[in-house]
Amino acid sequence: MLLRIHHAAIICSDYERSRRFYTEVLGLRVVAEHLREARQSWKLDLALPDGSQIELFSFPTPPPRPSRPEAQGLRHLAFAVRDVAQCKRELEAQGVVVEDIRVDEHTGRRFTFFADPDGLPLELYEAD
C-alpha cells in the first residue's frame, strides 16, 4: 500500500532563518515557494536528491515545540548520508552544534544528532 515517505512538514518560528538553514547549511533544493496570504504563512517545498521533500511552513506566533521531556508525536527527522563524520565536520564548520557520533547497536551504522534553528532534532544516519 505505502511506497515511501513523500515529505515531512516543519513549522518554523523565523522563516528567513530556517529557510537559510535548510537551503544553505543543509543544501536542500527549493522546489517551490508560496506566500499564503490568507494564512499569513509561507510554504517552502524543499527536495532531497532522492526526490523526498520537506515542507517548511511559517505561521504567526506558533507555540514552541516541547522537547524535554520528549513529547508524543514525531521524535526526529533522519537523513541518510554516506559519511557521518564528514557531514559532522561540514556542519560544525558552519557553526552547527553536532553531538558525538554513536554506533547503532542493532545495525552497526554510525549516526549523530543536531538541531534546526527551532530545536527540531535532526539525525544523520550512515547509509548502506
CSV table of C-alpha atoms in Angstrom, one decimal:
chain,number,residue,atom,x,y,z
A,1,MET,CA,0.0,0.0,0.0
A,2,LEU,CA,2.6,2.6,1.1
A,3,LEU,CA,5.5,3.2,-1.2
A,4,ARG,CA,7.8,5.7,0.6
A,5,ILE,CA,7.7,8.9,2.6
A,6,HIS,CA,6.9,11.7,0.3
A,7,HIS,CA,7.5,14.7,2.6
A,8,ALA,CA,7.7,15.8,6.2
A,9,ALA,CA,6.2,19.2,7.2
A,10,ILE,CA,8.0,21.5,9.6
A,11,ILE,CA,6.6,24.7,11.1
A,12,CYS,CA,9.3,27.3,12.0
A,13,SER,CA,9.4,30.4,14.2
A,14,ASP,CA,11.6,32.5,11.9
A,15,TYR,CA,11.1,31.8,8.2
A,16,GLU,CA,14.2,33.5,6.8
A,17,ARG,CA,16.5,31.9,9.4
A,18,SER,CA,15.0,28.4,8.8
A,19,ARG,CA,15.0,28.9,5.0
A,20,ARG,CA,18.7,29.8,5.1
A,21,PHE,CA,19.4,26.8,7.4
A,22,TYR,CA,17.6,24.2,5.2
A,23,THR,CA,18.9,25.6,1.8
A,24,GLU,CA,22.4,27.0,2.6
A,25,VAL,CA,23.5,24.9,5.5
A,26,LEU,CA,21.9,21.5,4.6
A,27,GLY,CA,21.8,22.2,0.9
A,28,LEU,CA,18.3,21.3,0.1
A,29,ARG,CA,16.9,22.4,-3.3
A,30,VAL,CA,14.0,24.8,-3.5
A,31,VAL,CA,11.1,23.2,-5.5
A,32,ALA,CA,8.5,25.9,-4.9
A,33,GLU,CA,7.9,28.9,-2.6
A,34,HIS,CA,4.5,30.4,-1.9
A,35,LEU,CA,3.1,33.1,0.3
A,36,ARG,CA,-0.3,32.0,1.5
A,37,GLU,CA,-1.7,35.5,2.3
A,38,ALA,CA,-5.0,34.2,3.8
A,39,ARG,CA,-3.0,32.3,6.5
A,40,GLN,CA,-0.2,34.9,6.7
A,41,SER,CA,2.1,31.9,6.0
A,42,TRP,CA,5.0,31.0,3.8
A,43,LYS,CA,5.2,27.4,2.3
A,44,LEU,CA,8.6,26.3,1.0
A,45,ASP,CA,9.0,23.0,-0.7
A,46,LEU,CA,12.5,21.6,-0.5
A,47,ALA,CA,13.8,18.5,-2.2
A,48,LEU,CA,16.5,15.9,-1.3
A,49,PRO,CA,18.4,14.2,-4.1
A,50,ASP,CA,16.1,11.1,-3.9
A,51,GLY,CA,13.0,13.2,-4.5
A,52,SER,CA,11.7,13.2,-1.0
A,53,GLN,CA,10.7,16.6,0.3
A,54,ILE,CA,10.4,18.8,3.3
A,55,GLU,CA,7.7,21.4,3.5
A,56,LEU,CA,8.8,24.4,5.6
A,57,PHE,CA,5.9,26.5,6.9
A,58,SER,CA,5.7,29.8,8.8
A,59,PHE,CA,2.7,30.8,10.8
A,60,PRO,CA,2.2,33.9,13.0
A,61,THR,CA,3.3,33.1,16.6
A,62,PRO,CA,3.4,29.3,16.5
A,63,PRO,CA,3.8,27.7,20.0
A,64,PRO,CA,7.2,26.3,20.8
A,65,ARG,CA,7.7,22.5,20.3
A,66,PRO,CA,8.1,20.7,23.6
A,67,SER,CA,11.2,18.6,23.5
A,68,ARG,CA,12.2,17.9,27.1
A,69,PRO,CA,10.8,15.7,28.3
A,70,GLU,CA,10.1,14.3,24.9
A,71,ALA,CA,6.5,14.8,23.8
A,72,GLN,CA,4.3,12.4,21.9
A,73,GLY,CA,4.4,12.6,18.1
A,74,LEU,CA,7.3,12.9,15.7
A,75,ARG,CA,10.5,12.4,17.6
A,76,HIS,CA,13.1,13.4,15.0
A,77,LEU,CA,13.8,13.5,11.2
A,78,ALA,CA,16.7,11.4,10.0
A,79,PHE,CA,18.7,11.9,6.8
A,80,ALA,CA,20.7,9.1,5.2
A,81,VAL,CA,24.3,10.2,4.4
A,82,ARG,CA,27.4,8.4,3.0
A,83,ASP,CA,29.9,9.6,5.7
A,84,VAL,CA,28.6,10.8,9.0
A,85,ALA,CA,32.0,12.1,10.2
A,86,GLN,CA,32.4,14.2,7.0
A,87,CYS,CA,28.9,15.6,7.3
A,88,LYS,CA,29.5,16.4,11.0
A,89,ARG,CA,32.7,18.3,10.1
A,90,GLU,CA,30.9,20.3,7.4
A,91,LEU,CA,28.0,21.2,9.7
A,92,GLU,CA,30.4,22.2,12.5
A,93,ALA,CA,32.3,24.4,10.1
A,94,GLN,CA,29.1,26.3,9.5
A,95,GLY,CA,28.6,26.8,13.3
A,96,VAL,CA,26.1,24.0,13.8
A,97,VAL,CA,26.4,22.1,17.1
A,98,VAL,CA,26.5,18.4,16.4
A,99,GLU,CA,26.6,15.6,19.0
A,100,ASP,CA,29.3,13.0,19.2
A,101,ILE,CA,29.0,10.2,16.6
A,102,ARG,CA,27.5,7.0,18.0
A,103,VAL,CA,27.0,3.5,16.6
A,104,ASP,CA,23.6,1.9,16.3
A,105,GLU,CA,23.9,-1.3,18.4
A,106,HIS,CA,21.5,-3.2,16.2
A,107,THR,CA,22.8,-2.2,12.7
A,108,GLY,CA,26.4,-1.2,13.4
A,109,ARG,CA,25.8,2.0,11.4
A,110,ARG,CA,27.1,5.4,12.7
A,111,PHE,CA,24.8,8.3,13.5
A,112,THR,CA,24.6,11.6,15.2
A,113,PHE,CA,22.1,14.3,16.0
A,114,PHE,CA,21.9,18.1,15.6
A,115,ALA,CA,19.0,20.6,15.7
A,116,ASP,CA,17.4,23.0,13.3
A,117,PRO,CA,17.1,26.7,14.3
A,118,ASP,CA,13.9,25.9,16.3
A,119,GLY,CA,15.4,22.9,18.1
A,120,LEU,CA,13.8,20.2,16.0
A,121,PRO,CA,16.1,17.1,16.3
A,122,LEU,CA,17.7,16.1,13.1
A,123,GLU,CA,19.7,12.9,12.6
A,124,LEU,CA,22.4,11.9,10.2
A,125,TYR,CA,22.4,8.1,9.7
A,126,GLU,CA,25.0,6.4,7.6
A,127,ALA,CA,23.5,4.8,4.5
A,128,ASP,CA,24.0,1.2,3.4
